[in-house]
JSON list of C-alpha atoms in Angstrom, two decimals:
[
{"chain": "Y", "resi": 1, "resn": "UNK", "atom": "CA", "xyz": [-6.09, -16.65, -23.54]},
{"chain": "Y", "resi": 2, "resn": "UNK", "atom": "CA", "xyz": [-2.69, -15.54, -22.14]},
{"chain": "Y", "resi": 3, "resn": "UNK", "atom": "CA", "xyz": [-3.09, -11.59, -20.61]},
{"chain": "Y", "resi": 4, "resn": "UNK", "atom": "CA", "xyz": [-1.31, -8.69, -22.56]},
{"chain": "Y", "resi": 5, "resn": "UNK", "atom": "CA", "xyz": [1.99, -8.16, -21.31]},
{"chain": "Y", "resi": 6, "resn": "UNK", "atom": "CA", "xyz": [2.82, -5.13, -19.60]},
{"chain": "Y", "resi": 7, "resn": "UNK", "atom": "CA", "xyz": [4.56, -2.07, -21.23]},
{"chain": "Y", "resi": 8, "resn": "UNK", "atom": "CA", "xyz": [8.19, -1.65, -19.04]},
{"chain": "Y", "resi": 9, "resn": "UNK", "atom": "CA", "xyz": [6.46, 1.82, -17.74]},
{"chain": "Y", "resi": 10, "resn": "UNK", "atom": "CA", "xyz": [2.87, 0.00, -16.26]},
{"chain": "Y", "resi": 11, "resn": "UNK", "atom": "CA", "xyz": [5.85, -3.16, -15.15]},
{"chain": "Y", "resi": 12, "resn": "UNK", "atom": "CA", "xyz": [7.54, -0.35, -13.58]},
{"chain": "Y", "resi": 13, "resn": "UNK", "atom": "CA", "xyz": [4.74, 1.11, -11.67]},
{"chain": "Y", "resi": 14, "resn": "UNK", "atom": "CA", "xyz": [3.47, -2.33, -10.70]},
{"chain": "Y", "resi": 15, "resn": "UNK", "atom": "CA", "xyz": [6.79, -3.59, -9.30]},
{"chain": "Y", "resi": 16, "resn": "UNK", "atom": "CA", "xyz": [7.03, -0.40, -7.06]},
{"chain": "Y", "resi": 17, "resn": "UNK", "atom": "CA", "xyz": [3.24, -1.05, -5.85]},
{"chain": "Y", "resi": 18, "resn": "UNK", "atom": "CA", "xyz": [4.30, -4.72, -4.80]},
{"chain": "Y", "resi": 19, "resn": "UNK", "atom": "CA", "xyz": [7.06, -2.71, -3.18]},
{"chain": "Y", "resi": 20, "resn": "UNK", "atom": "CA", "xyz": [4.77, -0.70, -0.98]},
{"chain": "Y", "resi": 21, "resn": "UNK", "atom": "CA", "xyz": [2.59, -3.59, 0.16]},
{"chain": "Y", "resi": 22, "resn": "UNK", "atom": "CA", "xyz": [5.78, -5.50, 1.08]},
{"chain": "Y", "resi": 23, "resn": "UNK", "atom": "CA", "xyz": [6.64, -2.30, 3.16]},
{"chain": "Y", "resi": 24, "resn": "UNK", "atom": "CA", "xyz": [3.57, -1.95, 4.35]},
{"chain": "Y", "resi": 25, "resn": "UNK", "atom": "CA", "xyz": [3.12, -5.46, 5.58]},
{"chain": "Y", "resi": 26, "resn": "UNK", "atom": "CA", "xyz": [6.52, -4.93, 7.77]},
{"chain": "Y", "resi": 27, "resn": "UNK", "atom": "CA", "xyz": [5.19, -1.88, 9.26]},
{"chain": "Y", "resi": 28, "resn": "UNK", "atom": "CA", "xyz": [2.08, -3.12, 10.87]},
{"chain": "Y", "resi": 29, "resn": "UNK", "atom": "CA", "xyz": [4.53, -6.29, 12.57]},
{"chain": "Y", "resi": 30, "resn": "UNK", "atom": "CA", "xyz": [6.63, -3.01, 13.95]},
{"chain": "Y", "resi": 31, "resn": "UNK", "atom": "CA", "xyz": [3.36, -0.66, 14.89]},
{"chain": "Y", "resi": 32, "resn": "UNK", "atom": "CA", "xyz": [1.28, -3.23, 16.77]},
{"chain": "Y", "resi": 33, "resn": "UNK", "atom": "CA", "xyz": [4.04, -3.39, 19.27]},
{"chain": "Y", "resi": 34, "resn": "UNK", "atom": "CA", "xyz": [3.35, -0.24, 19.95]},
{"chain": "Y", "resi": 35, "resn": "UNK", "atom": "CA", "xyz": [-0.67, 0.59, 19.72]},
{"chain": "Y", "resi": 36, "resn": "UNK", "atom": "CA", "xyz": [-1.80, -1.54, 22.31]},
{"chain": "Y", "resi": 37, "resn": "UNK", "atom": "CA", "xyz": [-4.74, 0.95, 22.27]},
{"chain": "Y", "resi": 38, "resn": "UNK", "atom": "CA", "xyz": [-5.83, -0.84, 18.65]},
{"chain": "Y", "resi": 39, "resn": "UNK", "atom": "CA", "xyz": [-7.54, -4.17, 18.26]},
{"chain": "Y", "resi": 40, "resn": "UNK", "atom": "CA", "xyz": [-5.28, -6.44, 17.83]},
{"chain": "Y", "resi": 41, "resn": "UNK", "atom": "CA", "xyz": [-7.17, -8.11, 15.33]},
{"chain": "Y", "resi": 42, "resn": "UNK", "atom": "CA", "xyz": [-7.67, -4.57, 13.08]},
{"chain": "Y", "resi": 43, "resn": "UNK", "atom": "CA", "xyz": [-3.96, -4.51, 12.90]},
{"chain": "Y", "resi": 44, "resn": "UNK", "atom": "CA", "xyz": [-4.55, -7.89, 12.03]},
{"chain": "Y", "resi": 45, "resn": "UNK", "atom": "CA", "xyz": [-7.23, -7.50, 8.97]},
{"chain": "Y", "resi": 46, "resn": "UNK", "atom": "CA", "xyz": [-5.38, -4.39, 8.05]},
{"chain": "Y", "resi": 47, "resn": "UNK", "atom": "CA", "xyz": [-1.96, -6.25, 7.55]},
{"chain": "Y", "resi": 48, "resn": "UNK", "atom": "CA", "xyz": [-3.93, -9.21, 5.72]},
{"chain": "Y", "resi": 49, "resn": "UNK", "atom": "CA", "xyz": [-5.47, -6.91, 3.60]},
{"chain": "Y", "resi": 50, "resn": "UNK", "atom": "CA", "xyz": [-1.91, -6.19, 2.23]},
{"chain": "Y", "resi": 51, "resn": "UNK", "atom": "CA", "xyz": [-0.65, -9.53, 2.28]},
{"chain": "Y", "resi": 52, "resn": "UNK", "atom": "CA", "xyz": [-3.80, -10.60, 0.00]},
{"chain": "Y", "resi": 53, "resn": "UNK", "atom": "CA", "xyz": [-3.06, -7.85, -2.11]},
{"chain": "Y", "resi": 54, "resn": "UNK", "atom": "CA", "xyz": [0.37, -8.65, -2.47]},
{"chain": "Y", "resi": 55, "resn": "UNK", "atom": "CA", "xyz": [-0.23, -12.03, -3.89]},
{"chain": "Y", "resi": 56, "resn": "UNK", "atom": "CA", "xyz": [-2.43, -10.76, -5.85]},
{"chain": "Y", "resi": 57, "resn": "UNK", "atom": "CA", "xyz": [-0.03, -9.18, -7.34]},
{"chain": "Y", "resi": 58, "resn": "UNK", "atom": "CA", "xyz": [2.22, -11.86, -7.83]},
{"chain": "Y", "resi": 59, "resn": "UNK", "atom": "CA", "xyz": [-0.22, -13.59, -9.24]},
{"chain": "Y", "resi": 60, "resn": "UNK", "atom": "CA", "xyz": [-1.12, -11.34, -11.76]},
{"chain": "Y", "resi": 61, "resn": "UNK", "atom": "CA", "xyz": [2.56, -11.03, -12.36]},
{"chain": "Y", "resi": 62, "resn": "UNK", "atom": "CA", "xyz": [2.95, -13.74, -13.25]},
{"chain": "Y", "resi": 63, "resn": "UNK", "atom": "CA", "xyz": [0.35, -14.66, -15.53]},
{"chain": "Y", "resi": 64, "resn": "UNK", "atom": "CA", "xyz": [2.40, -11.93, -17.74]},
{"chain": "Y", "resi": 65, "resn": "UNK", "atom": "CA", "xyz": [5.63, -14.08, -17.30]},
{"chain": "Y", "resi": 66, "resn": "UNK", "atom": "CA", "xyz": [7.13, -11.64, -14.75]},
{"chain": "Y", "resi": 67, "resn": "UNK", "atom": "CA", "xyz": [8.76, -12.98, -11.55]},
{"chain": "Y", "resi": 68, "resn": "UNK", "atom": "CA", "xyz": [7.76, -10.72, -8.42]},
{"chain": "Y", "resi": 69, "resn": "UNK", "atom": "CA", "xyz": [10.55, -9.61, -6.51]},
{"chain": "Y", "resi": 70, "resn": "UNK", "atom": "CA", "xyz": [10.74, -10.81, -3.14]},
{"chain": "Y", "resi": 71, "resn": "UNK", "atom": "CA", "xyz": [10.30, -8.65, 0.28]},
{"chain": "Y", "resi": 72, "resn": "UNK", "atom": "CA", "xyz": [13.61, -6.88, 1.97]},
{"chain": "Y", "resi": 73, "resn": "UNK", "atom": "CA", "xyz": [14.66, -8.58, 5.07]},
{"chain": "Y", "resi": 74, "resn": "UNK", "atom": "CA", "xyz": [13.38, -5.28, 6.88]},
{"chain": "Y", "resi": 75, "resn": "UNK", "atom": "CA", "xyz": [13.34, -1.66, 6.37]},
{"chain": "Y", "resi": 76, "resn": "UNK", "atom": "CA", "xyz": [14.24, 2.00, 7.69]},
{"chain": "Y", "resi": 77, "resn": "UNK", "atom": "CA", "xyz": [11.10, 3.63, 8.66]},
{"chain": "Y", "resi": 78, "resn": "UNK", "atom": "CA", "xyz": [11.39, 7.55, 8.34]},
{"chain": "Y", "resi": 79, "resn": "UNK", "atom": "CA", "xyz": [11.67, 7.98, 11.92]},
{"chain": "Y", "resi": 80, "resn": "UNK", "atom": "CA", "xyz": [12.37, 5.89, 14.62]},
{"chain": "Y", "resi": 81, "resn": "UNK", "atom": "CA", "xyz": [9.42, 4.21, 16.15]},
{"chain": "Y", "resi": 82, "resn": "UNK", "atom": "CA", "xyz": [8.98, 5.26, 19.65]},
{"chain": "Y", "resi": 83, "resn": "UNK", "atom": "CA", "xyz": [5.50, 5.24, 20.99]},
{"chain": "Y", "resi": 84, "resn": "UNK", "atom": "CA", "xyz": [2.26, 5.16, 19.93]},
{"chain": "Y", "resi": 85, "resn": "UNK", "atom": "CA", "xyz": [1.73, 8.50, 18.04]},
{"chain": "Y", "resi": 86, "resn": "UNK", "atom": "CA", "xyz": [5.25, 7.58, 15.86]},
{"chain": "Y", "resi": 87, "resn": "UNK", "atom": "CA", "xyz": [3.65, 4.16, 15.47]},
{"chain": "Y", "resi": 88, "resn": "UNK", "atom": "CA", "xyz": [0.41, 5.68, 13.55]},
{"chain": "Y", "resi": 89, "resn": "UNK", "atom": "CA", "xyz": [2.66, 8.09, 11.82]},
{"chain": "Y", "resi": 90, "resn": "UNK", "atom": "CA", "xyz": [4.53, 4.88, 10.70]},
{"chain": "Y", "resi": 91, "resn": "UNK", "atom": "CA", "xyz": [1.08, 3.63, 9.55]},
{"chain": "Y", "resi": 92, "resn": "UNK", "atom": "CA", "xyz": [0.32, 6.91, 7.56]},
{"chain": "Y", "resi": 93, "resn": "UNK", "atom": "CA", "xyz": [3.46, 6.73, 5.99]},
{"chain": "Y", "resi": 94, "resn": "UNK", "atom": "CA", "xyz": [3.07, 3.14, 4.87]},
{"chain": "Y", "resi": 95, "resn": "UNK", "atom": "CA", "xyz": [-0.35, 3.87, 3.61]},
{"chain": "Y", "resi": 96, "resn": "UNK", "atom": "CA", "xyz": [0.44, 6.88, 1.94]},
{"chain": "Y", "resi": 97, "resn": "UNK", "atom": "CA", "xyz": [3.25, 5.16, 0.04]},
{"chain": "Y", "resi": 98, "resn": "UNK", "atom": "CA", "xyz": [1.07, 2.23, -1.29]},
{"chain": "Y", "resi": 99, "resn": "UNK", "atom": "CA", "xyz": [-1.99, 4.90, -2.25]},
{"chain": "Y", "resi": 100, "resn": "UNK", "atom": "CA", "xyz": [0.69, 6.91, -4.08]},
{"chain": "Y", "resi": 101, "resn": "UNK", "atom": "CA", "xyz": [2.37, 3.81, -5.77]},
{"chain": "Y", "resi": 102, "resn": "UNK", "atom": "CA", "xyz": [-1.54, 2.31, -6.83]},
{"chain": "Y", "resi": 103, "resn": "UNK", "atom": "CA", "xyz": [-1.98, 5.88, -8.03]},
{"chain": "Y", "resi": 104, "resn": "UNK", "atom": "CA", "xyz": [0.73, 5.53, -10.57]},
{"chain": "Y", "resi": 105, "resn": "UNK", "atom": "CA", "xyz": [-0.36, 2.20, -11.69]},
{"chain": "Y", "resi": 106, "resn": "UNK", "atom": "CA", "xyz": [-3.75, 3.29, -12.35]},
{"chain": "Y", "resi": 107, "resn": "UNK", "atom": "CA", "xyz": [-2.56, 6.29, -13.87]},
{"chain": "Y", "resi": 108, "resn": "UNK", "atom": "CA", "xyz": [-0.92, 3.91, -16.04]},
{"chain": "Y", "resi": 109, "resn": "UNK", "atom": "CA", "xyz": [-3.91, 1.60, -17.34]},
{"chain": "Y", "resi": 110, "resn": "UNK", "atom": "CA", "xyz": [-6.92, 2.25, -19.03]},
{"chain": "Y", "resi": 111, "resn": "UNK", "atom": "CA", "xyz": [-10.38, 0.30, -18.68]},
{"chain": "Y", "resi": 112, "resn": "UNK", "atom": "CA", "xyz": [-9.87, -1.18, -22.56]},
{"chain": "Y", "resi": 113, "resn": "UNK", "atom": "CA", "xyz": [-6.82, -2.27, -21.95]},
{"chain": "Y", "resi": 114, "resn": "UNK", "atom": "CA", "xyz": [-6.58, -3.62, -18.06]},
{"chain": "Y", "resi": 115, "resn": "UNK", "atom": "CA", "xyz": [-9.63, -3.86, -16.01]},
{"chain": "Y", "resi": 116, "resn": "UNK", "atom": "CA", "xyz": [-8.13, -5.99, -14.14]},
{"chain": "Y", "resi": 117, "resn": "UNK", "atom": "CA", "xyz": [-5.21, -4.17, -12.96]},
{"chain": "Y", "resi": 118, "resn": "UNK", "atom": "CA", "xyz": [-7.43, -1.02, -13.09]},
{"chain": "Y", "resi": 119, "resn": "UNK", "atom": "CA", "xyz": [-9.83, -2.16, -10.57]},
{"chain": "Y", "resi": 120, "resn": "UNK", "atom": "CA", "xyz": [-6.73, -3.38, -8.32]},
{"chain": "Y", "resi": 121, "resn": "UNK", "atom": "CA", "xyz": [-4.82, -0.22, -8.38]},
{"chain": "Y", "resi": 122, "resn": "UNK", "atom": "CA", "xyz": [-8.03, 2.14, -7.91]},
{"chain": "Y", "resi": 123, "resn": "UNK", "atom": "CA", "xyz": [-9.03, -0.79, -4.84]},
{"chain": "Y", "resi": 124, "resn": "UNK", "atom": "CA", "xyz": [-5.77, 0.05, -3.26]},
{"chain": "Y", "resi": 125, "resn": "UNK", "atom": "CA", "xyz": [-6.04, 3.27, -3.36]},
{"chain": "Y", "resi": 126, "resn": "UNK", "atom": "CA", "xyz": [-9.44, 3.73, -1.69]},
{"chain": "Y", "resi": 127, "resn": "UNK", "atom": "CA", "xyz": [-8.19, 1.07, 1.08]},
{"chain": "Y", "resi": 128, "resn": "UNK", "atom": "CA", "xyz": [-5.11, 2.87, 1.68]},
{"chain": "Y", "resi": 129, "resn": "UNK", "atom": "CA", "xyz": [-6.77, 6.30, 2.15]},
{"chain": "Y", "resi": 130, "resn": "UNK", "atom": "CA", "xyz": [-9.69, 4.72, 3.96]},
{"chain": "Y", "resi": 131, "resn": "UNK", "atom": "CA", "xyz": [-7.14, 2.69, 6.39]},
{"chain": "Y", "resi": 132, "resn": "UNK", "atom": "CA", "xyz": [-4.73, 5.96, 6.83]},
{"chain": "Y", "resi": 133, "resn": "UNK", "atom": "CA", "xyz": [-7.98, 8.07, 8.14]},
{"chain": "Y", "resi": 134, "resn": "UNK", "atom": "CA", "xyz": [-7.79, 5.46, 11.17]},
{"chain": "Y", "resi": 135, "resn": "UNK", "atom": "CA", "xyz": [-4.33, 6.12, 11.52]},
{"chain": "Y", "resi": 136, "resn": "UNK", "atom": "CA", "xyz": [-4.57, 9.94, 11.62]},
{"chain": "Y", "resi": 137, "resn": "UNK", "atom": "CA", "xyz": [-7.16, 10.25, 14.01]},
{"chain": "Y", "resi": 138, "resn": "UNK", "atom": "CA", "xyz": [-4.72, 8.06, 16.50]},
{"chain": "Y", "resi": 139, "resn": "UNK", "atom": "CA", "xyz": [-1.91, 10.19, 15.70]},
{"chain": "Y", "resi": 140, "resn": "UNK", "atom": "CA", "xyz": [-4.70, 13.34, 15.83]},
{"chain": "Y", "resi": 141, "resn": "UNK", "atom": "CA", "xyz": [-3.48, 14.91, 12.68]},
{"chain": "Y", "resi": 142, "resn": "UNK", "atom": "CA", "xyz": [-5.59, 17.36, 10.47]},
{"chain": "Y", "resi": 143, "resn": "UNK", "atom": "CA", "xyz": [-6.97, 16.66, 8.12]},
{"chain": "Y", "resi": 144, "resn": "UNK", "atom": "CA", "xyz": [-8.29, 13.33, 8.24]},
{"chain": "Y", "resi": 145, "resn": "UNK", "atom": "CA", "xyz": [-8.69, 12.80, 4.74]},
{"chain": "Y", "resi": 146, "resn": "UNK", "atom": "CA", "xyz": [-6.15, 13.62, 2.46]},
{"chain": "Y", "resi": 147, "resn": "UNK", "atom": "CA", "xyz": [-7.13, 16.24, -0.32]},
{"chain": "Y", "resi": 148, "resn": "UNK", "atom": "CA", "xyz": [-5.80, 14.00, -3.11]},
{"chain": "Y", "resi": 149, "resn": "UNK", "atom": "CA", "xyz": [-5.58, 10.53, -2.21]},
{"chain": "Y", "resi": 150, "resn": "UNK", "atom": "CA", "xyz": [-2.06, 9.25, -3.65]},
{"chain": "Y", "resi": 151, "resn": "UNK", "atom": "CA", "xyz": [-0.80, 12.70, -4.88]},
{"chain": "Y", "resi": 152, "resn": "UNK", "atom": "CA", "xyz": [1.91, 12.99, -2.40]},
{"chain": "Y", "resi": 153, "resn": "UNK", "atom": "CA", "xyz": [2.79, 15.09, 0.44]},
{"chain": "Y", "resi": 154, "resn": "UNK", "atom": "CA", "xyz": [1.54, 18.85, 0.13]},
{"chain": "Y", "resi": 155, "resn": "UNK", "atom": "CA", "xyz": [-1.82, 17.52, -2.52]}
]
């Protein structure tokens, strides 16, 4: 049984998540030069965690007959990367972004229709808020927990 294709607003949504974990996979190869004060190997399973994610994705894609769009060659973090505290600010940012993105994709999907993609978007949003808690006790921000997991700055 072929999977439902998705409406272009769900597509939509789901392209820009991909986006975020491409991002997002980038960011930890910048931040673990700089957070030498981090297992090496958590950067490690965190990046992972996105790449798995990310073909996950592309799988799913394409099941539905839509090609995945490949990674930029880099990107422009928000602020330049200095240090360690800029580095986990990096990491909030990138984690932030993909919770935000997942958000809208499961704000897009119901149980009937997409488990599947359900259960991946409301996954990625619990890892992403889970993993930025990490990354704002290193930076020592307040709160730890965002309010609203996804909702954007000022939720």
């Amino acid at each position: 049984m072929t999977p439902p294709s998705l409406d272009d607003d769900l597509q939509d949504a789901v392209l820009a998540a991909l986006g975020t974990e491409h991002a997002a996979i980038w960011c930890y190869g910048l931040v673990s030069a700089y957070l030498p004060t981090v297992s090496a190997a958590d950067l490690a399973a965190t990046a992972q965690a996105h790449r798995e994610r990310r073909d996950a994705v592309v799988a799913l894609l394409a099941r539905r007959g839509v090609t995945a769009p490949p990674a930029a060659a880099a990107y422009r973090p928000p602020s330049p990367v200095t240090d360690a505290t800029s580095a986990a600010t990096l990491a909030i940012v990138a984690e932030d972004d993909v919770a935000a993105a997942w958000r809208a994709v499961a704000e897009r999907t119901s149980a009937d229709e997409d488990a599947e993609l359900r259960h991946l978007a409301l996954d990625a949003v619990t890892a992403a808020t889970t993993t930025s808690v990490v990354w704002r006790r290193v930076a020592g921000r307040s709160p730890l927990v965002p309010a609203f997991p996804g909702a954007g700055a000022g939720a």
